[in-house]
Amino acid sequence: MVQKYQSPVRIYKYPFELVMAAYEKRFPTCPQIPVFLGSEVLRESRSPDGAVHVVERSCRLRVEAPRLLRKIAGVEHVVFVQRNVLNWRERTLLIEARNETFASRVVVNESCSYTVHPENEEWTCFEQCASLDIRSFFGFENALEKIAMKQYTANVKRGKEVIEHYLNELISQGTSHIPRWTPAPVREEDARSQAGPRDPGSLEADRSGSAPGPAPETVLTDENKLDADYIERYLGHLTPVQESCLIQLRHWLQETHKGKIPKDEHILRFLRARDFHLDKAREMLGQSLSWRKQHQVDLLLQTWQAPALLEEFYAGGWHYQDRDGRPLYILRLGHMDTKGLMKAVGEEALLKHVLSVNEEGQKRCEGNTKQFGRPISSWTCLVDLEGLNMRHLWRPGVKALLRMIEVVEDNYPETLGRLLIVRAPRVFPVLWTLVRAGARGQAPAQWR
């Protein structure tokens, strides 16, 4: 199975030229990246005006794998070929890398780019995508796949730290500004001599800044891209693998659902519910989106008006937030006549009301995220069971409760940050057993 990685957009708040100077200090060796043993230049060329600089390097990386696997493979390091196309005119650096060691058994492709920030020309953006396809490796395909992805993602964020290290080093040495490239003045006779036929390859290099090569497997437009700072601010700390899963799932949604797609925090909940297993999260989210479209859940808060009896006798509502900033919902279940409510308004009305509560909860989480300046993606539910007795164990009522739990689990995963139960009577263990069974054995650890 092909493993893919897609990074968010990482931003250096420095000009492109200064970032390039820091990038060049990584070669031929880089003590800050221990697995990088060294490199040598294979080929190098420049365009006549000096705007385009192409460098092809051979890079050696130490293999961090169990001794048995290294012995079977017969290597202590692997060789990658890296091709850099630096275009000073366009202020871009395109990097393509592929493995040379075991190329017939393992295919690794990586594409990176440094570009000018679209909204601030004094900042530089970095993006990275990679794919790993292990075709055959002495029966150790699964083990090698895990080791390779673990080693790769461990070095992803270290790359940004290395660039920042060299940026600080340059600034400490007094280099805080590097002038932009400008074309050299051309004399009239030189211009006439250059007006003749030119090599097609150099024309192509001048136009695009790179020679023809394989296109990256994942091409993201501006609206697809997620900023690493945005993720940290609004979604919380994610590992490189988790960031990649979020971006890939978001990209899949934009390709398959041409209309409105869920918000990033909503997509992230489904990934967390499936432990960031991309295929499982995609299946779960796809089913949920179909359900939302079928029942027009996106319009629920605008169209749903609870019946008067439900407004009067449903003992639950939102009450500010808990000490962690989560929206707080209080439900006085023991004071509700569940049998009477079900007979008066029906099970479907109760279900719609529960769905509206969940929709409102997501909306409040977004508001609290902005208010408190940190990611808040779940809420707290405080259930007061004072007054709970055997009449609440009415079979149709329990059945309806279990159905509601199932619908909420399937379509609002990872939204209940904490469930607090207070003043539980003796009959509570019976109801608790039924609820846990209805939760498919997945009652979260936050339930208290």
mmCIF file of C-alpha atoms in Angstrom, residues 30-168:
data_model
loop_
_atom_site.group_PDB
_atom_site.id
_atom_site.type_symbol
_atom_site.label_atom_id
_atom_site.label_comp_id
_atom_site.label_asym_id
_atom_site.label_seq_id
_atom_site.Cartn_x
_atom_site.Cartn_y
_atom_site.Cartn_z
ATOM 1 C CA CYS A 30 24.323 19.182 8.571
ATOM 2 C CA PRO A 31 25.202 18.368 12.213
ATOM 3 C CA GLN A 32 21.648 19.284 13.284
ATOM 4 C CA ILE A 33 20.279 16.313 11.295
ATOM 5 C CA PRO A 34 22.219 13.255 12.537
ATOM 6 C CA VAL A 35 20.777 10.880 9.912
ATOM 7 C CA PHE A 36 22.117 13.125 7.126
ATOM 8 C CA LEU A 37 25.634 11.789 6.574
ATOM 9 C CA GLY A 38 26.622 14.102 3.747
ATOM 10 C CA SER A 39 26.152 15.015 0.106
ATOM 11 C CA GLU A 40 28.074 15.692 -3.070
ATOM 12 C CA VAL A 41 27.145 17.661 -6.170
ATOM 13 C CA LEU A 42 26.595 15.500 -9.255
ATOM 14 C CA ARG A 43 25.609 18.189 -11.753
ATOM 15 C CA GLU A 44 25.207 21.952 -11.655
ATOM 16 C CA SER A 45 24.108 24.501 -14.236
ATOM 17 C CA ARG A 46 22.972 28.117 -14.505
ATOM 18 C CA SER A 47 20.930 29.988 -17.069
ATOM 19 C CA PRO A 48 22.841 32.609 -19.109
ATOM 20 C CA ASP A 49 21.428 35.479 -17.051
ATOM 21 C CA GLY A 50 22.019 33.682 -13.744
ATOM 22 C CA ALA A 51 18.337 33.679 -12.796
ATOM 23 C CA VAL A 52 17.963 29.894 -12.728
ATOM 24 C CA HIS A 53 20.341 27.656 -10.789
ATOM 25 C CA VAL A 54 19.941 23.871 -11.057
ATOM 26 C CA VAL A 55 21.832 21.541 -8.699
ATOM 27 C CA GLU A 56 21.651 17.759 -8.535
ATOM 28 C CA ARG A 57 23.095 16.134 -5.419
ATOM 29 C CA SER A 58 23.673 12.638 -4.125
ATOM 30 C CA CYS A 59 22.706 12.477 -0.434
ATOM 31 C CA ARG A 60 23.571 9.739 2.053
ATOM 32 C CA LEU A 61 21.207 8.989 4.944
ATOM 33 C CA ARG A 62 21.904 6.664 7.848
ATOM 34 C CA VAL A 63 19.459 3.771 8.213
ATOM 35 C CA GLU A 64 17.798 3.814 11.629
ATOM 36 C CA ALA A 65 16.402 0.285 11.723
ATOM 37 C CA PRO A 66 16.814 -2.873 13.822
ATOM 38 C CA ARG A 67 20.207 -4.536 13.385
ATOM 39 C CA LEU A 68 18.622 -7.689 11.914
ATOM 40 C CA LEU A 69 16.894 -5.697 9.178
ATOM 41 C CA ARG A 70 20.088 -3.797 8.364
ATOM 42 C CA LYS A 71 22.011 -7.057 8.171
ATOM 43 C CA ILE A 72 19.469 -8.617 5.812
ATOM 44 C CA ALA A 73 19.474 -5.511 3.622
ATOM 45 C CA GLY A 74 23.263 -5.370 3.695
ATOM 46 C CA VAL A 75 23.453 -1.575 3.988
ATOM 47 C CA GLU A 76 24.190 0.934 6.735
ATOM 48 C CA HIS A 77 23.082 3.953 4.716
ATOM 49 C CA VAL A 78 20.870 4.708 1.723
ATOM 50 C CA VAL A 79 21.434 7.087 -1.175
ATOM 51 C CA PHE A 80 18.923 9.624 -2.442
ATOM 52 C CA VAL A 81 19.226 11.845 -5.496
ATOM 53 C CA GLN A 82 17.987 15.390 -4.947
ATOM 54 C CA ARG A 83 17.365 17.918 -7.707
ATOM 55 C CA ASN A 84 16.992 21.592 -6.773
ATOM 56 C CA VAL A 85 15.750 24.245 -9.197
ATOM 57 C CA LEU A 86 16.247 27.731 -7.773
ATOM 58 C CA ASN A 87 14.609 30.544 -9.733
ATOM 59 C CA TRP A 88 15.747 33.922 -8.447
ATOM 60 C CA ARG A 89 13.496 35.783 -10.871
ATOM 61 C CA GLU A 90 10.314 34.059 -9.663
ATOM 62 C CA ARG A 91 11.692 33.633 -6.125
ATOM 63 C CA THR A 92 10.955 29.897 -5.958
ATOM 64 C CA LEU A 93 12.906 26.783 -5.054
ATOM 65 C CA LEU A 94 11.538 23.445 -6.254
ATOM 66 C CA ILE A 95 13.056 20.289 -4.776
ATOM 67 C CA GLU A 96 12.538 16.746 -6.027
ATOM 68 C CA ALA A 97 14.119 13.723 -4.361
ATOM 69 C CA ARG A 98 14.033 9.994 -5.082
ATOM 70 C CA ASN A 99 15.766 6.976 -3.647
ATOM 71 C CA GLU A 100 18.585 5.309 -5.550
ATOM 72 C CA THR A 101 19.203 2.481 -3.078
ATOM 73 C CA PHE A 102 16.802 -0.478 -3.566
ATOM 74 C CA ALA A 103 15.025 1.476 -6.305
ATOM 75 C CA SER A 104 13.585 -1.743 -7.773
ATOM 76 C CA ARG A 105 12.072 -2.757 -4.415
ATOM 77 C CA VAL A 106 11.176 0.549 -2.765
ATOM 78 C CA VAL A 107 9.990 3.735 -4.463
ATOM 79 C CA VAL A 108 10.276 6.974 -2.486
ATOM 80 C CA ASN A 109 9.391 10.313 -4.058
ATOM 81 C CA GLU A 110 9.452 13.680 -2.337
ATOM 82 C CA SER A 111 8.532 17.134 -3.617
ATOM 83 C CA CYS A 112 9.160 20.358 -1.700
ATOM 84 C CA SER A 113 8.812 24.008 -2.568
ATOM 85 C CA TYR A 114 9.858 27.345 -1.126
ATOM 86 C CA THR A 115 7.768 30.243 -2.425
ATOM 87 C CA VAL A 116 6.972 33.823 -1.493
ATOM 88 C CA HIS A 117 3.990 34.256 0.820
ATOM 89 C CA PRO A 118 1.017 35.400 -1.313
ATOM 90 C CA GLU A 119 0.040 38.130 1.164
ATOM 91 C CA ASN A 120 3.464 39.267 2.397
ATOM 92 C CA GLU A 121 6.421 39.277 0.033
ATOM 93 C CA GLU A 122 8.816 39.490 2.994
ATOM 94 C CA TRP A 123 7.751 36.021 4.190
ATOM 95 C CA THR A 124 8.516 32.595 2.731
ATOM 96 C CA CYS A 125 6.239 29.539 2.509
ATOM 97 C CA PHE A 126 7.393 25.930 2.576
ATOM 98 C CA GLU A 127 5.379 22.892 1.471
ATOM 99 C CA GLN A 128 6.281 19.240 1.343
ATOM 100 C CA CYS A 129 4.680 16.044 0.046
ATOM 101 C CA ALA A 130 6.032 12.518 -0.233
ATOM 102 C CA SER A 131 5.005 8.989 -1.152
ATOM 103 C CA LEU A 132 6.386 5.598 -0.144
ATOM 104 C CA ASP A 133 5.684 2.406 -2.116
ATOM 105 C CA ILE A 134 7.328 -0.792 -0.838
ATOM 106 C CA ARG A 135 6.922 -3.386 -3.570
ATOM 107 C CA SER A 136 9.075 -6.150 -2.143
ATOM 108 C CA PHE A 137 11.630 -6.276 0.645
ATOM 109 C CA PHE A 138 12.579 -9.813 1.706
ATOM 110 C CA GLY A 139 9.244 -10.340 3.474
ATOM 111 C CA PHE A 140 9.739 -7.336 5.781
ATOM 112 C CA GLU A 141 7.463 -4.945 3.875
ATOM 113 C CA ASN A 142 5.206 -4.034 6.827
ATOM 114 C CA ALA A 143 8.098 -3.582 9.255
ATOM 115 C CA LEU A 144 10.023 -1.426 6.792
ATOM 116 C CA GLU A 145 6.946 0.688 6.055
ATOM 117 C CA LYS A 146 6.445 1.495 9.739
ATOM 118 C CA ILE A 147 10.138 2.255 10.287
ATOM 119 C CA ALA A 148 10.381 4.447 7.195
ATOM 120 C CA MET A 149 7.275 6.514 7.994
ATOM 121 C CA LYS A 150 8.308 6.903 11.629
ATOM 122 C CA GLN A 151 11.791 8.072 10.663
ATOM 123 C CA TYR A 152 10.482 10.399 7.961
ATOM 124 C CA THR A 153 7.861 12.132 10.094
ATOM 125 C CA ALA A 154 10.326 12.443 12.988
ATOM 126 C CA ASN A 155 12.552 14.565 10.753
ATOM 127 C CA VAL A 156 9.800 16.658 9.142
ATOM 128 C CA LYS A 157 9.523 19.331 11.820
ATOM 129 C CA ARG A 158 13.238 19.121 12.533
ATOM 130 C CA GLY A 159 13.801 20.488 9.032
ATOM 131 C CA LYS A 160 12.083 23.765 9.933
ATOM 132 C CA GLU A 161 14.075 23.980 13.163
ATOM 133 C CA VAL A 162 17.303 23.579 11.178
ATOM 134 C CA ILE A 163 16.397 26.401 8.788
ATOM 135 C CA GLU A 164 15.500 28.645 11.726
ATOM 136 C CA HIS A 165 18.831 27.732 13.378
ATOM 137 C CA TYR A 166 20.781 28.855 10.314
ATOM 138 C CA LEU A 167 18.620 31.971 9.955
ATOM 139 C CA ASN A 168 19.504 32.972 13.509
#
